[in-house]
mmCIF file of C-alpha atoms and ligand atoms in Angstrom:
data_model
loop_
_atom_site.group_PDB
_atom_site.id
_atom_site.type_symbol
_atom_site.label_atom_id
_atom_site.label_comp_id
_atom_site.label_asym_id
_atom_site.label_seq_id
_atom_site.Cartn_x
_atom_site.Cartn_y
_atom_site.Cartn_z
ATOM 1 C CA MET W 30 -44.676 11.055 10.671
ATOM 2 C CA THR W 31 -44.502 10.396 6.924
ATOM 3 C CA GLY W 32 -41.564 11.507 4.801
ATOM 4 C CA SER W 33 -43.340 14.822 4.118
ATOM 5 C CA SER W 34 -43.825 15.870 7.806
ATOM 6 C CA PRO W 35 -40.943 17.705 9.485
ATOM 7 C CA MET W 36 -38.240 15.318 10.720
ATOM 8 C CA ARG W 37 -38.581 14.500 14.440
ATOM 9 C CA ILE W 38 -35.490 14.623 16.650
ATOM 10 C CA ALA W 39 -35.186 12.630 19.873
ATOM 11 C CA ARG W 40 -32.504 13.104 22.489
ATOM 12 C CA SER W 41 -33.657 10.454 24.921
ATOM 13 C CA ARG W 42 -34.491 6.751 24.751
ATOM 14 C CA GLN W 43 -37.972 7.556 25.993
ATOM 15 C CA GLU W 44 -38.700 9.989 23.132
ATOM 16 C CA ALA W 45 -37.256 7.499 20.649
ATOM 17 C CA ARG W 46 -39.473 4.701 21.975
ATOM 18 C CA LEU W 47 -42.580 6.907 21.781
ATOM 19 C CA TRP W 48 -41.881 7.724 18.141
ATOM 20 C CA ARG W 49 -41.165 4.079 17.382
ATOM 21 C CA ALA W 50 -44.384 2.974 19.112
ATOM 22 C CA GLU W 51 -46.386 5.437 16.958
ATOM 23 C CA ALA W 52 -44.814 4.001 13.798
ATOM 24 C CA GLN W 53 -45.535 0.450 14.952
ATOM 25 C CA ALA W 54 -49.141 1.292 15.836
ATOM 26 C CA ARG W 55 -49.591 2.552 12.271
ATOM 27 C CA GLY W 56 -48.050 -0.624 10.862
ATOM 28 C CA LEU W 57 -45.134 1.272 9.281
ATOM 29 C CA ARG W 58 -41.822 -0.499 8.600
ATOM 30 C CA THR W 59 -38.675 1.355 9.651
ATOM 31 C CA ALA W 60 -35.095 1.240 8.346
ATOM 32 C CA PHE W 61 -32.271 2.675 10.399
ATOM 33 C CA VAL W 62 -29.046 4.408 9.298
ATOM 34 C CA PRO W 63 -26.623 4.816 12.241
ATOM 35 C CA THR W 64 -24.015 7.564 11.808
ATOM 36 C CA MET W 65 -21.430 9.531 13.744
ATOM 37 C CA GLY W 66 -22.480 12.700 11.890
ATOM 38 C CA ALA W 67 -20.195 14.836 9.654
ATOM 39 C CA LEU W 68 -22.381 13.514 6.864
ATOM 40 C CA HIS W 69 -21.341 13.239 3.230
ATOM 41 C CA ASP W 70 -23.042 11.869 0.164
ATOM 42 C CA GLY W 71 -22.088 8.319 1.189
ATOM 43 C CA HIS W 72 -24.350 8.588 4.258
ATOM 44 C CA LEU W 73 -27.124 10.175 2.215
ATOM 45 C CA SER W 74 -26.946 7.329 -0.301
ATOM 46 C CA LEU W 75 -27.568 4.958 2.652
ATOM 47 C CA VAL W 76 -30.634 7.019 3.605
ATOM 48 C CA ARG W 77 -31.867 6.740 0.009
ATOM 49 C CA LEU W 78 -31.278 2.970 0.107
ATOM 50 C CA ALA W 79 -33.116 2.755 3.455
ATOM 51 C CA ARG W 80 -36.148 4.411 1.846
ATOM 52 C CA GLN W 81 -36.348 1.497 -0.592
ATOM 53 C CA HIS W 82 -36.603 -0.966 2.314
ATOM 54 C CA ALA W 83 -39.108 0.724 4.630
ATOM 55 C CA ASP W 84 -41.950 3.212 5.004
ATOM 56 C CA LEU W 85 -39.936 5.419 7.360
ATOM 57 C CA VAL W 86 -36.207 6.062 7.717
ATOM 58 C CA MET W 87 -34.590 6.683 11.081
ATOM 59 C CA ALA W 88 -31.004 7.882 11.522
ATOM 60 C CA SER W 89 -28.819 8.456 14.549
ATOM 61 C CA ILE W 90 -25.999 10.882 15.149
ATOM 62 C CA PHE W 91 -23.714 9.806 17.967
ATOM 63 C CA VAL W 92 -19.918 10.062 18.106
ATOM 64 C CA ASN W 93 -19.316 6.856 20.029
ATOM 65 C CA PRO W 94 -16.471 7.202 22.553
ATOM 66 C CA THR W 95 -15.916 3.454 23.039
ATOM 67 C CA GLN W 96 -14.766 2.902 19.439
ATOM 68 C CA PHE W 97 -11.894 5.398 19.787
ATOM 69 C CA SER W 98 -8.652 4.623 21.634
ATOM 70 C CA ALA W 99 -7.069 7.271 23.861
ATOM 71 C CA SER W 100 -4.667 8.209 21.021
ATOM 72 C CA GLU W 101 -7.396 8.569 18.357
ATOM 73 C CA ASP W 102 -9.449 11.553 17.223
ATOM 74 C CA PHE W 103 -12.557 11.379 19.460
ATOM 75 C CA SER W 104 -12.236 14.984 20.687
ATOM 76 C CA THR W 105 -11.477 16.424 17.239
ATOM 77 C CA TYR W 106 -13.868 14.216 15.216
ATOM 78 C CA PRO W 107 -15.911 16.675 13.090
ATOM 79 C CA ARG W 108 -19.248 17.560 14.728
ATOM 80 C CA LYS W 109 -21.764 19.432 12.557
ATOM 81 C CA GLU W 110 -25.132 18.558 14.035
ATOM 82 C CA GLN W 111 -27.321 21.351 12.636
ATOM 83 C CA ARG W 112 -26.049 20.834 9.091
ATOM 84 C CA ASP W 113 -26.365 17.045 9.440
ATOM 85 C CA LEU W 114 -29.984 17.301 10.603
ATOM 86 C CA GLU W 115 -30.840 19.500 7.611
ATOM 87 C CA LEU W 116 -29.201 17.023 5.228
ATOM 88 C CA LEU W 117 -31.020 14.062 6.794
ATOM 89 C CA GLU W 118 -34.366 15.815 6.564
ATOM 90 C CA ALA W 119 -33.772 16.813 2.939
ATOM 91 C CA ALA W 120 -32.826 13.187 2.122
ATOM 92 C CA GLY W 121 -36.208 12.011 3.425
ATOM 93 C CA CYS W 122 -35.352 10.890 6.937
ATOM 94 C CA ALA W 123 -38.439 10.944 9.217
ATOM 95 C CA PHE W 124 -36.687 10.668 12.576
ATOM 96 C CA THR W 125 -33.188 11.223 14.007
ATOM 97 C CA TYR W 126 -31.927 10.042 17.370
ATOM 98 C CA CYS W 127 -29.175 12.271 18.840
ATOM 99 C CA PRO W 128 -28.623 10.854 22.307
ATOM 100 C CA PRO W 129 -26.243 12.339 24.847
ATOM 101 C CA ALA W 130 -23.550 9.855 25.957
ATOM 102 C CA SER W 131 -25.455 9.174 29.211
ATOM 103 C CA GLU W 132 -28.404 7.672 27.275
ATOM 104 C CA ILE W 133 -26.097 5.143 25.618
ATOM 105 C CA TYR W 134 -23.677 4.630 28.517
ATOM 106 C CA PRO W 135 -25.608 5.134 31.770
ATOM 107 C CA PRO W 136 -23.670 5.871 34.960
ATOM 108 C CA GLY W 137 -21.802 2.760 36.116
ATOM 109 C CA ASP W 138 -22.062 1.167 32.656
ATOM 110 C CA SER W 139 -19.962 -1.993 32.412
ATOM 111 C CA THR W 140 -21.537 -4.132 29.661
ATOM 112 C CA ARG W 141 -19.774 -4.735 26.339
ATOM 113 C CA VAL W 142 -20.600 -6.744 23.216
ATOM 114 C CA LEU W 143 -17.717 -8.554 21.563
ATOM 115 C CA VAL W 144 -17.930 -10.510 18.318
ATOM 116 C CA ARG W 145 -14.909 -12.792 18.627
ATOM 117 C CA ASP W 146 -12.594 -13.761 15.726
ATOM 118 C CA LEU W 147 -13.902 -11.202 13.211
ATOM 119 C CA SER W 148 -13.114 -8.363 15.650
ATOM 120 C CA HIS W 149 -9.488 -9.370 16.093
ATOM 121 C CA MET W 150 -8.202 -9.527 12.517
ATOM 122 C CA LEU W 151 -7.255 -6.777 9.988
ATOM 123 C CA GLU W 152 -8.739 -3.534 11.439
ATOM 124 C CA GLY W 153 -9.019 -5.302 14.799
ATOM 125 C CA GLU W 154 -5.273 -5.985 14.891
ATOM 126 C CA ILE W 155 -4.477 -2.316 14.351
ATOM 127 C CA ARG W 156 -7.398 -0.955 16.434
ATOM 128 C CA PRO W 157 -8.079 -3.662 19.087
ATOM 129 C CA HIS W 158 -10.761 -1.590 20.857
ATOM 130 C CA PHE W 159 -12.710 -0.694 17.709
ATOM 131 C CA PHE W 160 -15.205 -3.467 16.959
ATOM 132 C CA GLU W 161 -16.111 -4.020 20.586
ATOM 133 C CA GLY W 162 -17.037 -0.315 20.745
ATOM 134 C CA VAL W 163 -19.002 -0.560 17.490
ATOM 135 C CA ALA W 164 -20.874 -3.756 18.454
ATOM 136 C CA THR W 165 -21.674 -2.290 21.869
ATOM 137 C CA VAL W 166 -23.104 0.985 20.555
ATOM 138 C CA VAL W 167 -24.932 -0.574 17.614
ATOM 139 C CA SER W 168 -26.590 -3.234 19.805
ATOM 140 C CA ARG W 169 -27.768 -0.462 22.161
ATOM 141 C CA LEU W 170 -29.065 1.662 19.277
ATOM 142 C CA PHE W 171 -30.916 -1.395 17.944
ATOM 143 C CA ILE W 172 -32.473 -1.966 21.374
ATOM 144 C CA HIS W 173 -33.495 1.698 21.738
ATOM 145 C CA LEU W 174 -34.947 1.977 18.232
ATOM 146 C CA THR W 175 -36.040 -1.599 17.322
ATOM 147 C CA PRO W 176 -35.811 -0.996 13.544
ATOM 148 C CA ASP W 177 -37.045 -3.552 11.010
ATOM 149 C CA ALA W 178 -33.868 -3.104 8.963
ATOM 150 C CA ALA W 179 -30.530 -1.319 9.369
ATOM 151 C CA ILE W 180 -28.184 -0.091 6.652
ATOM 152 C CA PHE W 181 -24.368 -0.107 6.879
ATOM 153 C CA GLY W 182 -21.962 1.070 4.199
ATOM 154 C CA GLU W 183 -19.725 -1.512 2.523
ATOM 155 C CA LYS W 184 -16.905 1.018 2.831
ATOM 156 C CA ASP W 185 -16.510 -0.406 6.360
ATOM 157 C CA TYR W 186 -16.840 -3.978 5.136
ATOM 158 C CA GLN W 187 -15.428 -5.646 8.247
ATOM 159 C CA GLN W 188 -17.811 -3.568 10.390
ATOM 160 C CA LEU W 189 -20.736 -4.760 8.236
ATOM 161 C CA LEU W 190 -19.703 -8.408 8.819
ATOM 162 C CA VAL W 191 -19.279 -7.831 12.565
ATOM 163 C CA ILE W 192 -22.792 -6.325 12.781
ATOM 164 C CA ARG W 193 -24.270 -9.179 10.705
ATOM 165 C CA ARG W 194 -22.616 -11.774 12.970
ATOM 166 C CA MET W 195 -23.779 -9.965 16.121
ATOM 167 C CA THR W 196 -27.357 -9.645 14.834
ATOM 168 C CA THR W 197 -27.503 -13.352 13.971
ATOM 169 C CA ASP W 198 -25.875 -14.477 17.222
ATOM 170 C CA LEU W 199 -28.148 -12.342 19.416
ATOM 171 C CA GLY W 200 -31.221 -13.309 17.375
ATOM 172 C CA LEU W 201 -32.133 -9.665 16.807
ATOM 173 C CA PRO W 202 -35.252 -9.425 14.618
ATOM 174 C CA LEU W 203 -34.005 -7.089 11.907
ATOM 175 C CA ALA W 204 -32.434 -7.293 8.456
ATOM 176 C CA ILE W 205 -28.887 -5.958 7.962
ATOM 177 C CA ILE W 206 -28.416 -4.417 4.520
ATOM 178 C CA GLY W 207 -25.083 -3.376 2.975
ATOM 179 C CA GLY W 208 -24.938 -0.164 0.916
ATOM 180 C CA GLU W 209 -22.478 0.306 -1.947
ATOM 181 C CA THR W 210 -19.476 2.584 -1.281
ATOM 182 C CA ALA W 211 -19.945 6.137 -2.590
ATOM 183 C CA ARG W 212 -16.808 7.408 -4.351
ATOM 184 C CA GLU W 213 -15.262 10.689 -5.483
ATOM 185 C CA PRO W 214 -14.499 11.029 -9.228
ATOM 186 C CA ASP W 215 -10.956 9.616 -8.711
ATOM 187 C CA GLY W 216 -12.370 6.610 -6.838
ATOM 188 C CA LEU W 217 -11.553 7.769 -3.296
ATOM 189 C CA ALA W 218 -14.198 6.290 -0.970
ATOM 190 C CA MET W 219 -16.229 9.022 0.730
ATOM 191 C CA SER W 220 -15.432 9.287 4.432
ATOM 192 C CA SER W 221 -15.840 11.959 7.099
ATOM 193 C CA ARG W 222 -12.115 11.617 7.789
ATOM 194 C CA ASN W 223 -11.218 12.648 4.197
ATOM 195 C CA ALA W 224 -11.608 16.196 5.582
ATOM 196 C CA TYR W 225 -8.261 15.638 7.341
ATOM 197 C CA LEU W 226 -6.379 15.345 3.999
ATOM 198 C CA THR W 227 -4.292 18.403 3.139
ATOM 199 C CA ALA W 228 -4.429 20.001 -0.340
ATOM 200 C CA SER W 229 -1.154 18.295 -1.307
ATOM 201 C CA GLU W 230 -2.249 14.889 0.057
ATOM 202 C CA ARG W 231 -5.703 14.805 -1.567
ATOM 203 C CA PRO W 232 -4.507 14.072 -5.164
ATOM 204 C CA LYS W 233 -2.364 11.175 -3.853
ATOM 205 C CA ALA W 234 -5.339 9.599 -2.065
ATOM 206 C CA GLY W 235 -6.795 8.349 -5.374
ATOM 207 C CA ALA W 236 -3.989 5.743 -5.415
ATOM 208 C CA VAL W 237 -5.987 3.643 -2.932
ATOM 209 C CA TYR W 238 -8.701 2.935 -5.501
ATOM 210 C CA ARG W 239 -6.220 2.474 -8.355
ATOM 211 C CA VAL W 240 -4.041 0.004 -6.428
ATOM 212 C CA MET W 241 -7.038 -1.846 -5.010
ATOM 213 C CA THR W 242 -8.606 -2.251 -8.468
ATOM 214 C CA GLU W 243 -5.319 -3.511 -9.947
ATOM 215 C CA CYS W 244 -4.802 -6.031 -7.127
ATOM 216 C CA ALA W 245 -8.406 -7.306 -7.332
ATOM 217 C CA GLU W 246 -8.071 -7.723 -11.105
ATOM 218 C CA ARG W 247 -4.757 -9.639 -10.799
ATOM 219 C CA ILE W 248 -6.069 -11.990 -8.110
ATOM 220 C CA SER W 249 -9.267 -12.578 -10.111
ATOM 221 C CA SER W 250 -7.144 -13.679 -13.047
ATOM 222 C CA GLY W 251 -5.175 -16.152 -10.913
ATOM 223 C CA ASP W 252 -2.047 -14.253 -9.807
ATOM 224 C CA SER W 253 -0.531 -15.157 -6.432
ATOM 225 C CA ILE W 254 -2.381 -13.459 -3.553
ATOM 226 C CA ARG W 255 0.806 -12.990 -1.529
ATOM 227 C CA GLU W 256 2.818 -11.440 -4.363
ATOM 228 C CA THR W 257 -0.070 -9.262 -5.539
ATOM 229 C CA CYS W 258 -0.687 -7.876 -2.049
ATOM 230 C CA GLU W 259 3.054 -7.206 -1.631
ATOM 231 C CA ARG W 260 3.052 -5.301 -4.932
ATOM 232 C CA GLY W 261 -0.024 -3.354 -3.789
ATOM 233 C CA ARG W 262 1.719 -2.398 -0.574
ATOM 234 C CA ALA W 263 4.821 -1.212 -2.501
ATOM 235 C CA ALA W 264 2.669 0.748 -4.974
ATOM 236 C CA LEU W 265 0.988 2.657 -2.135
ATOM 237 C CA LEU W 266 4.348 3.534 -0.584
ATOM 238 C CA ASP W 267 5.569 4.672 -4.050
ATOM 239 C CA ALA W 268 2.457 6.859 -4.350
ATOM 240 C CA GLY W 269 3.495 8.786 -1.225
ATOM 241 C CA PHE W 270 1.719 6.897 1.573
ATOM 242 C CA ALA W 271 3.642 7.028 4.843
ATOM 243 C CA ALA W 272 2.703 3.500 5.939
ATOM 244 C CA VAL W 273 0.536 0.604 4.836
ATOM 245 C CA ASP W 274 -1.260 -1.247 7.651
ATOM 246 C CA TYR W 275 -2.457 -4.069 5.400
ATOM 247 C CA VAL W 276 -3.320 -5.112 1.881
ATOM 248 C CA GLU W 277 -5.072 -8.474 2.162
ATOM 249 C CA ALA W 278 -7.276 -10.703 0.032
ATOM 250 C CA ARG W 279 -9.691 -12.728 2.196
ATOM 251 C CA ARG W 280 -12.826 -14.829 1.962
ATOM 252 C CA ALA W 281 -15.755 -12.442 1.565
ATOM 253 C CA ASP W 282 -17.979 -14.111 4.187
ATOM 254 C CA THR W 283 -15.615 -14.671 7.140
ATOM 255 C CA LEU W 284 -12.491 -12.697 6.159
ATOM 256 C CA ALA W 285 -10.485 -15.897 6.749
ATOM 257 C CA PRO W 286 -7.382 -16.195 4.543
ATOM 258 C CA PHE W 287 -7.705 -18.467 1.524
ATOM 259 C CA GLY W 288 -6.079 -21.826 2.303
ATOM 260 C CA SER W 289 -3.424 -21.649 -0.397
ATOM 261 C CA ASP W 290 -1.843 -18.658 -2.070
ATOM 262 C CA ALA W 291 -4.566 -18.598 -4.738
ATOM 263 C CA ALA W 292 -8.295 -18.090 -4.297
ATOM 264 C CA PRO W 293 -10.246 -21.106 -5.612
ATOM 265 C CA VAL W 294 -12.039 -20.437 -8.907
ATOM 266 C CA GLY W 295 -15.425 -18.824 -8.224
ATOM 267 C CA ALA W 296 -14.877 -18.252 -4.491
ATOM 268 C CA PRO W 297 -16.149 -14.815 -3.462
ATOM 269 C CA GLY W 298 -13.263 -12.786 -2.043
ATOM 270 C CA ARG W 299 -12.692 -9.323 -0.676
ATOM 271 C CA LEU W 300 -9.581 -7.246 -1.089
ATOM 272 C CA LEU W 301 -9.120 -5.003 1.947
ATOM 273 C CA LEU W 302 -6.554 -2.329 2.591
ATOM 274 C CA ALA W 303 -5.633 0.360 5.093
ATOM 275 C CA ALA W 304 -2.873 2.933 4.643
ATOM 276 C CA ARG W 305 -1.784 6.214 6.127
ATOM 277 C CA LEU W 306 -1.344 9.406 4.148
ATOM 278 C CA GLY W 307 0.165 12.030 6.447
ATOM 279 C CA GLN W 308 -2.093 12.066 9.522
ATOM 280 C CA THR W 309 -5.046 10.455 7.726
ATOM 281 C CA ARG W 310 -5.773 6.754 7.760
ATOM 282 C CA LEU W 311 -7.691 5.560 4.686
ATOM 283 C CA ILE W 312 -9.432 2.178 4.431
ATOM 284 C CA ASP W 313 -11.183 0.626 1.467
ATOM 285 C CA ASN W 314 -12.217 -2.734 0.033
ATOM 286 C CA MET W 315 -13.475 -4.353 -3.134
ATOM 287 C CA ALA W 316 -15.079 -7.650 -4.124
ATOM 288 C CA PHE W 317 -13.186 -10.119 -6.322
ATOM 289 C CA GLN W 318 -13.819 -13.601 -7.656
ATOM 290 C CA ARG W 319 -11.222 -15.782 -9.347
ATOM 291 C CA ARG W 320 -12.210 -16.621 -12.921
HETATM 292 O O1 PAF Z 17 -19.718 3.563 10.730
HETATM 293 C C1 PAF Z 17 -19.925 4.400 11.625
HETATM 294 O O2 PAF Z 17 -20.147 5.584 11.375
HETATM 295 C C2 PAF Z 17 -19.907 3.951 13.085
HETATM 296 O O3 PAF Z 17 -18.953 2.965 13.299
HETATM 297 C C3 PAF Z 17 -21.289 3.515 13.591
HETATM 298 C C4 PAF Z 17 -21.800 2.280 12.867
HETATM 299 C C5 PAF Z 17 -22.295 4.646 13.449
HETATM 300 C C6 PAF Z 17 -21.200 3.145 15.090
HETATM 301 O O4 PAF Z 17 -20.778 4.226 15.855
#
């Protein structure tokens, strides 16, 4: 079961627990990278980061129905399991859990995990079902796999904070580690949903990174948060985006708004935005700190 043996694949909780017990018996530390598949280099960079934190890396591939609303893309979400498994193995993953829905949501399932407050702002206002679905599936994956550490991309920054809060509140004995966002040459954050962008939309998508960087720089140098975010919103619409869900500058730890219209000097902040280009919804975020 070292990185050089063939990657093991489990489709049931029982198989996953057996593998995990073997690792534990050998005193090996495990780091876990949960995914919904359709892997890109961003996921693989999380696997590489996981290798720095453990002896063995485990991944999961599970398109989680409870984090999609009825009007979202659950049925069309890209599914490429064979290719994903090959990529995970080549990246040094020792074990991948690919459960059927019934292993995660047994018949009659009626238990949910909700991280209040954090789940209801920003992404949670636009997608009210989303973080409850994420916290529910991730807590179950943690219980099935009992990793020593788990890695989540900073691309989904609010998700990372929700998982950290949940892990602390439930007293789960694992470390949550954030992985830097992997970007295309024009700054577009890598995402499985980028595949939805048409050839004419793709060049416009780079505006997200450009606008976000400009806004973060302005707020860091003391410009008004409200005015800067308004300008960011207008710049995205000018760049051809159909709608902007939010451009917000928040406290980095809780995502609460800063008390006044300016971030206090030195306070760690996060600029977060979500906008729609044609049928594709893009989200991104960036750290800032007022000088
Ligand atoms: O970030 C994702 O891909 C998903 O939200 C996750 C964490 C795998 C839960 O389904």
